[in-house]
Amino acid sequence: MTAHQQHQTTPPDPSPTRARTGTRAPTAAPGTGDAPVTSAVASASASPSAPVPVHAAASGAWTLGDVSVPRIGFGTMRLPQTGTALVPDAVPRDRDQALAVLRRAVELGVRHLDTAAFYFSPLRSANELINRALAPYDEDLVIATKVGPSRDAAGEWNEHAGPEGLRAQVEENLRQLGRDHLDLVNLRVLGTASVAERFGVLAELRRAGLIRHLGLSNVHPHQLAEARELAPVICVQNPYGLGMRPDQDELVRHCGEQGIAFVPFYALAGSAGERGRGGATEAPEVLRVARAHGITPVQLRLAWTLHRGPHVLAIPGTGDTAHLEANVAAGAVRLSEAELALLETVHHRAA
């Protein structure tokens, strides 16, 4: 039985539940029904009253390090600006809007946030927004950041950090987030060269208590094996999605076998990357399955991602609360084996 088949045959209970801020999101129980579970977006047409938002717990749970988190998380790259991210002339997002999105994510049960010190626009910083919106932090909230890349004050990219630069970036994240330790730090990798020296620096900072857990981003299998010789790796963040990088399938399976979370980035944007998916044309198969469930193609892509294995965590980002609720609701969608087989043809068509 494959990892995604195992996930499909034991789906969590999709019943919407609410958790108070400050409490651990409930772990979903195994479901029993055969009918597909759709989102609040779909249920809106069935009732004249406003739909009850779906809780993140509907996506199931994974223990990330030492904390159980719903498999639907939130990526903050798009929060500091509207439009294209990580560019010098980005248009800053309204501050109150950004803060409201973060607070709503936690209200919906999201307990895994992805951020970085280089996520900023001329007037906004993702880390500063997180600090302002959510500090003091709940004990069950995992904030994952990444180091390696950096941008100067004008927003231009610097060279990837060496050992000393990595220490400075960890300290910068600690300062911006207002913390005495970082829950999870992912080392972003460029190319296929050894990661031993740079990952070794982070392993030292972990032993010193500044970092609790380590992960890797944009990594190759041999680099993952090398890093695991130095310290435990709990997370791999690589570009992956429906129709994007099917060559990553084997690494996704390998991570599942090793108990390592696989966290795709650009799972929705695909090759558009920082620009976002926008008006990208969808495959007819994607549209057909989405219509069958009464959901959007974006929600279907998120649902497909979660069906790749119980260890696969999604971190879709947005600066809009309605989009946030729709993204979280995608965690309640159940796809049949026939639908997964149809979407597999779309996935490998890109190869």
Short mmCIF file of N, CA, C and O in Angstrom, two decimals, residues 95-172:
data_model
loop_
_atom_site.label_atom_id
_atom_site.label_comp_id
_atom_site.label_asym_id
_atom_site.label_seq_id
_atom_site.Cartn_x
_atom_site.Cartn_y
_atom_site.Cartn_z
N ARG A 95 -1.50 46.77 6.47
CA ARG A 95 -1.00 46.11 7.68
C ARG A 95 -2.12 45.41 8.45
O ARG A 95 -1.98 44.25 8.87
N ASP A 96 -3.24 46.09 8.64
CA ASP A 96 -4.34 45.49 9.38
C ASP A 96 -4.88 44.26 8.67
O ASP A 96 -5.28 43.28 9.33
N GLN A 97 -4.91 44.30 7.36
CA GLN A 97 -5.37 43.13 6.60
C GLN A 97 -4.44 41.94 6.84
O GLN A 97 -4.90 40.82 7.07
N ALA A 98 -3.14 42.18 6.79
CA ALA A 98 -2.18 41.10 7.00
C ALA A 98 -2.29 40.52 8.40
O ALA A 98 -2.26 39.30 8.59
N LEU A 99 -2.44 41.39 9.40
CA LEU A 99 -2.57 40.91 10.78
C LEU A 99 -3.85 40.09 10.94
O LEU A 99 -3.86 39.06 11.63
N ALA A 100 -4.93 40.53 10.29
CA ALA A 100 -6.20 39.82 10.39
C ALA A 100 -6.10 38.42 9.79
O ALA A 100 -6.67 37.46 10.32
N VAL A 101 -5.37 38.28 8.70
CA VAL A 101 -5.21 36.97 8.07
C VAL A 101 -4.47 36.02 9.00
O VAL A 101 -4.87 34.86 9.18
N LEU A 102 -3.40 36.48 9.62
CA LEU A 102 -2.64 35.64 10.55
C LEU A 102 -3.50 35.20 11.73
O LEU A 102 -3.49 34.02 12.12
N ARG A 103 -4.24 36.13 12.29
CA ARG A 103 -5.07 35.78 13.44
C ARG A 103 -6.19 34.83 13.04
O ARG A 103 -6.54 33.91 13.80
N ARG A 104 -6.74 35.02 11.85
CA ARG A 104 -7.80 34.12 11.39
C ARG A 104 -7.24 32.72 11.14
O ARG A 104 -7.92 31.72 11.42
N ALA A 105 -6.03 32.63 10.64
CA ALA A 105 -5.42 31.31 10.42
C ALA A 105 -5.35 30.53 11.73
O ALA A 105 -5.70 29.34 11.78
N VAL A 106 -4.93 31.18 12.79
CA VAL A 106 -4.84 30.50 14.09
C VAL A 106 -6.23 30.16 14.61
O VAL A 106 -6.44 29.08 15.19
N GLU A 107 -7.20 31.05 14.39
CA GLU A 107 -8.58 30.74 14.80
C GLU A 107 -9.10 29.49 14.10
O GLU A 107 -9.87 28.71 14.69
N LEU A 108 -8.68 29.29 12.87
CA LEU A 108 -9.13 28.13 12.10
C LEU A 108 -8.34 26.86 12.43
O LEU A 108 -8.57 25.81 11.83
N GLY A 109 -7.42 26.97 13.36
CA GLY A 109 -6.69 25.78 13.81
C GLY A 109 -5.34 25.58 13.17
O GLY A 109 -4.67 24.58 13.44
N VAL A 110 -4.89 26.50 12.32
CA VAL A 110 -3.57 26.37 11.71
C VAL A 110 -2.51 26.48 12.81
O VAL A 110 -2.55 27.40 13.63
N ARG A 111 -1.57 25.54 12.81
CA ARG A 111 -0.52 25.53 13.83
C ARG A 111 0.87 25.40 13.24
O ARG A 111 1.84 25.19 13.96
N HIS A 112 0.99 25.55 11.94
CA HIS A 112 2.29 25.48 11.26
C HIS A 112 2.40 26.67 10.32
O HIS A 112 1.67 26.76 9.32
N LEU A 113 3.26 27.61 10.68
CA LEU A 113 3.51 28.79 9.87
C LEU A 113 4.89 28.70 9.24
O LEU A 113 5.85 28.30 9.89
N ASP A 114 4.99 29.10 7.98
CA ASP A 114 6.26 29.13 7.28
C ASP A 114 6.64 30.57 6.99
O ASP A 114 5.83 31.34 6.44
N THR A 115 7.88 30.95 7.33
CA THR A 115 8.29 32.33 7.16
C THR A 115 9.78 32.39 6.84
O THR A 115 10.46 31.37 6.74
N ALA A 116 10.30 33.59 6.69
CA ALA A 116 11.73 33.83 6.48
C ALA A 116 12.00 35.31 6.67
O ALA A 116 11.13 36.15 6.42
N ALA A 117 13.22 35.63 7.09
CA ALA A 117 13.58 37.04 7.26
C ALA A 117 13.61 37.77 5.92
O ALA A 117 13.46 38.99 5.88
N PHE A 118 13.78 37.04 4.80
CA PHE A 118 13.82 37.72 3.49
C PHE A 118 12.43 37.85 2.88
O PHE A 118 12.29 38.28 1.74
N TYR A 119 11.37 37.52 3.63
CA TYR A 119 10.00 37.79 3.20
C TYR A 119 9.64 39.20 3.65
O TYR A 119 9.12 39.39 4.76
N PHE A 120 9.90 40.18 2.83
CA PHE A 120 9.53 41.54 3.19
C PHE A 120 9.28 42.38 1.94
O PHE A 120 9.73 42.04 0.84
N SER A 121 8.53 43.46 2.13
CA SER A 121 8.32 44.49 1.12
C SER A 121 8.87 45.78 1.70
O SER A 121 9.37 45.79 2.83
N PRO A 122 8.82 46.89 0.97
CA PRO A 122 9.41 48.12 1.51
C PRO A 122 8.92 48.52 2.90
O PRO A 122 9.66 49.14 3.65
N LEU A 123 7.67 48.17 3.27
CA LEU A 123 7.15 48.59 4.58
C LEU A 123 6.70 47.44 5.47
O LEU A 123 6.27 47.69 6.60
N ARG A 124 6.77 46.21 4.98
CA ARG A 124 6.24 45.09 5.75
C ARG A 124 7.25 43.96 5.81
O ARG A 124 7.96 43.69 4.85
N SER A 125 7.27 43.26 6.95
CA SER A 125 8.10 42.08 7.14
C SER A 125 7.23 40.96 7.66
O SER A 125 6.46 41.16 8.61
N ALA A 126 7.31 39.78 7.04
CA ALA A 126 6.49 38.65 7.50
C ALA A 126 6.76 38.33 8.96
O ALA A 126 5.83 38.09 9.74
N ASN A 127 8.03 38.31 9.35
CA ASN A 127 8.36 38.00 10.74
C ASN A 127 7.77 39.02 11.71
O ASN A 127 7.25 38.67 12.77
N GLU A 128 7.88 40.29 11.35
CA GLU A 128 7.35 41.34 12.22
C GLU A 128 5.84 41.24 12.32
O GLU A 128 5.25 41.43 13.39
N LEU A 129 5.18 40.91 11.21
CA LEU A 129 3.72 40.75 11.22
C LEU A 129 3.31 39.59 12.12
O LEU A 129 2.34 39.68 12.89
N ILE A 130 4.03 38.48 12.03
CA ILE A 130 3.76 37.32 12.89
C ILE A 130 3.91 37.71 14.36
O ILE A 130 3.06 37.38 15.20
N ASN A 131 4.99 38.41 14.67
CA ASN A 131 5.26 38.84 16.05
C ASN A 131 4.11 39.71 16.56
O ASN A 131 3.58 39.51 17.67
N ARG A 132 3.72 40.67 15.74
CA ARG A 132 2.68 41.61 16.15
C ARG A 132 1.33 40.92 16.31
O ARG A 132 0.58 41.18 17.26
N ALA A 133 1.02 40.00 15.40
CA ALA A 133 -0.31 39.38 15.40
C ALA A 133 -0.45 38.28 16.45
O ALA A 133 -1.54 38.13 17.03
N LEU A 134 0.60 37.53 16.72
CA LEU A 134 0.45 36.27 17.45
C LEU A 134 1.22 36.18 18.76
O LEU A 134 0.98 35.25 19.53
N ALA A 135 2.18 37.06 19.01
CA ALA A 135 2.91 36.99 20.28
C ALA A 135 2.04 37.53 21.41
O ALA A 135 1.26 38.47 21.21
N PRO A 136 2.13 36.93 22.62
CA PRO A 136 2.93 35.75 22.97
C PRO A 136 2.38 34.50 22.29
O PRO A 136 1.18 34.32 22.18
N TYR A 137 3.28 33.64 21.84
CA TYR A 137 2.91 32.52 20.99
C TYR A 137 2.33 31.35 21.78
O TYR A 137 2.79 31.04 22.87
N ASP A 138 1.34 30.69 21.17
CA ASP A 138 0.81 29.47 21.75
C ASP A 138 1.89 28.39 21.73
O ASP A 138 2.69 28.32 20.80
N GLU A 139 1.88 27.54 22.73
CA GLU A 139 2.90 26.49 22.83
C GLU A 139 2.80 25.48 21.69
O GLU A 139 3.79 24.84 21.34
N ASP A 140 1.60 25.33 21.12
CA ASP A 140 1.43 24.34 20.05
C ASP A 140 1.56 24.95 18.66
O ASP A 140 1.21 24.32 17.67
N LEU A 141 2.07 26.17 18.56
CA LEU A 141 2.30 26.82 17.27
C LEU A 141 3.74 26.59 16.84
O LEU A 141 4.68 26.91 17.57
N VAL A 142 3.93 26.01 15.66
CA VAL A 142 5.26 25.77 15.11
C VAL A 142 5.53 26.82 14.03
O VAL A 142 4.83 26.88 13.02
N ILE A 143 6.55 27.64 14.26
CA ILE A 143 6.96 28.64 13.27
C ILE A 143 8.25 28.16 12.63
O ILE A 143 9.28 28.05 13.28
N ALA A 144 8.14 27.83 11.35
CA ALA A 144 9.30 27.36 10.59
C ALA A 144 9.87 28.52 9.79
O ALA A 144 9.13 29.24 9.11
N THR A 145 11.17 28.69 9.86
CA THR A 145 11.82 29.72 9.06
C THR A 145 12.91 29.07 8.23
O THR A 145 13.20 27.88 8.37
N LYS A 146 13.49 29.84 7.33
CA LYS A 146 14.55 29.28 6.50
C LYS A 146 15.70 30.26 6.41
O LYS A 146 15.51 31.49 6.51
N VAL A 147 16.89 29.72 6.25
CA VAL A 147 18.10 30.54 6.17
C VAL A 147 18.92 30.09 4.96
O VAL A 147 18.73 29.00 4.43
N GLY A 148 19.84 30.95 4.58
CA GLY A 148 20.66 30.73 3.39
C GLY A 148 20.58 31.93 2.49
O GLY A 148 21.53 32.70 2.35
N PRO A 149 19.41 32.18 1.88
CA PRO A 149 19.24 33.38 1.08
C PRO A 149 19.06 34.61 1.98
O PRO A 149 18.68 34.49 3.14
N SER A 150 19.32 35.78 1.41
CA SER A 150 19.03 37.03 2.10
C SER A 150 18.91 38.14 1.07
O SER A 150 19.36 38.00 -0.08
N ARG A 151 18.29 39.22 1.48
CA ARG A 151 18.12 40.40 0.62
C ARG A 151 18.61 41.62 1.37
O ARG A 151 18.49 41.71 2.59
N ASP A 152 19.16 42.57 0.62
CA ASP A 152 19.61 43.80 1.26
C ASP A 152 18.43 44.73 1.52
O ASP A 152 17.27 44.39 1.22
N ALA A 153 18.71 45.89 2.12
CA ALA A 153 17.64 46.80 2.52
C ALA A 153 16.80 47.26 1.34
O ALA A 153 15.62 47.60 1.49
N ALA A 154 17.39 47.27 0.15
CA ALA A 154 16.66 47.68 -1.05
C ALA A 154 15.85 46.54 -1.66
O ALA A 154 15.13 46.74 -2.64
N GLY A 155 16.00 45.35 -1.10
CA GLY A 155 15.25 44.21 -1.60
C GLY A 155 15.97 43.39 -2.64
O GLY A 155 15.40 42.44 -3.19
N GLU A 156 17.24 43.71 -2.91
CA GLU A 156 18.02 42.94 -3.88
C GLU A 156 18.63 41.72 -3.20
O GLU A 156 18.96 41.75 -2.01
N TRP A 157 18.81 40.65 -3.98
CA TRP A 157 19.35 39.41 -3.42
C TRP A 157 20.85 39.49 -3.16
O TRP A 157 21.60 40.04 -3.96
N ASN A 158 21.27 38.96 -2.01
CA ASN A 158 22.68 38.80 -1.68
C ASN A 158 23.14 37.40 -2.07
O ASN A 158 22.33 36.54 -2.43
N GLU A 159 24.42 37.16 -1.96
CA GLU A 159 24.94 35.80 -2.10
C GLU A 159 24.43 34.93 -0.95
O GLU A 159 24.19 35.43 0.16
N HIS A 160 24.27 33.65 -1.21
CA HIS A 160 23.86 32.74 -0.14
C HIS A 160 24.87 32.78 1.00
O HIS A 160 26.08 32.90 0.77
N ALA A 161 24.35 32.68 2.21
CA ALA A 161 25.19 32.85 3.39
C ALA A 161 26.13 31.67 3.60
O ALA A 161 25.76 30.51 3.38
N GLY A 162 27.34 32.00 4.05
CA GLY A 162 28.27 30.99 4.52
C GLY A 162 28.05 30.74 6.00
O GLY A 162 27.05 31.21 6.58
N PRO A 163 28.96 30.05 6.68
CA PRO A 163 28.77 29.70 8.09
C PRO A 163 28.48 30.90 8.99
O PRO A 163 27.53 30.85 9.79
N GLU A 164 29.28 31.96 8.91
CA GLU A 164 29.03 33.11 9.78
C GLU A 164 27.73 33.80 9.43
O GLU A 164 26.99 34.28 10.31
N GLY A 165 27.44 33.87 8.15
CA GLY A 165 26.19 34.49 7.72
C GLY A 165 24.98 33.74 8.22
O GLY A 165 23.95 34.35 8.55
N LEU A 166 25.07 32.41 8.30
CA LEU A 166 23.95 31.62 8.80
C LEU A 166 23.68 31.92 10.26
O LEU A 166 22.52 32.03 10.68
N ARG A 167 24.74 32.06 11.04
CA ARG A 167 24.55 32.42 12.46
C ARG A 167 23.84 33.77 12.58
O ARG A 167 22.93 33.93 13.39
N ALA A 168 24.25 34.72 11.75
CA ALA A 168 23.63 36.05 11.78
C ALA A 168 22.17 35.98 11.37
O ALA A 168 21.31 36.68 11.93
N GLN A 169 21.85 35.12 10.41
CA GLN A 169 20.46 35.00 9.97
C GLN A 169 19.59 34.36 11.04
O GLN A 169 18.43 34.75 11.22
N VAL A 170 20.11 33.39 11.74
CA VAL A 170 19.36 32.80 12.85
C VAL A 170 19.08 33.87 13.90
O VAL A 170 17.95 33.99 14.40
N GLU A 171 20.08 34.66 14.24
CA GLU A 171 19.89 35.73 15.22
C GLU A 171 18.89 36.76 14.74
O GLU A 171 18.08 37.28 15.53
N GLU A 172 18.90 37.06 13.43
CA GLU A 172 17.95 38.01 12.87
C GLU A 172 16.52 37.49 13.00
O GLU A 172 15.60 38.24 13.37
#
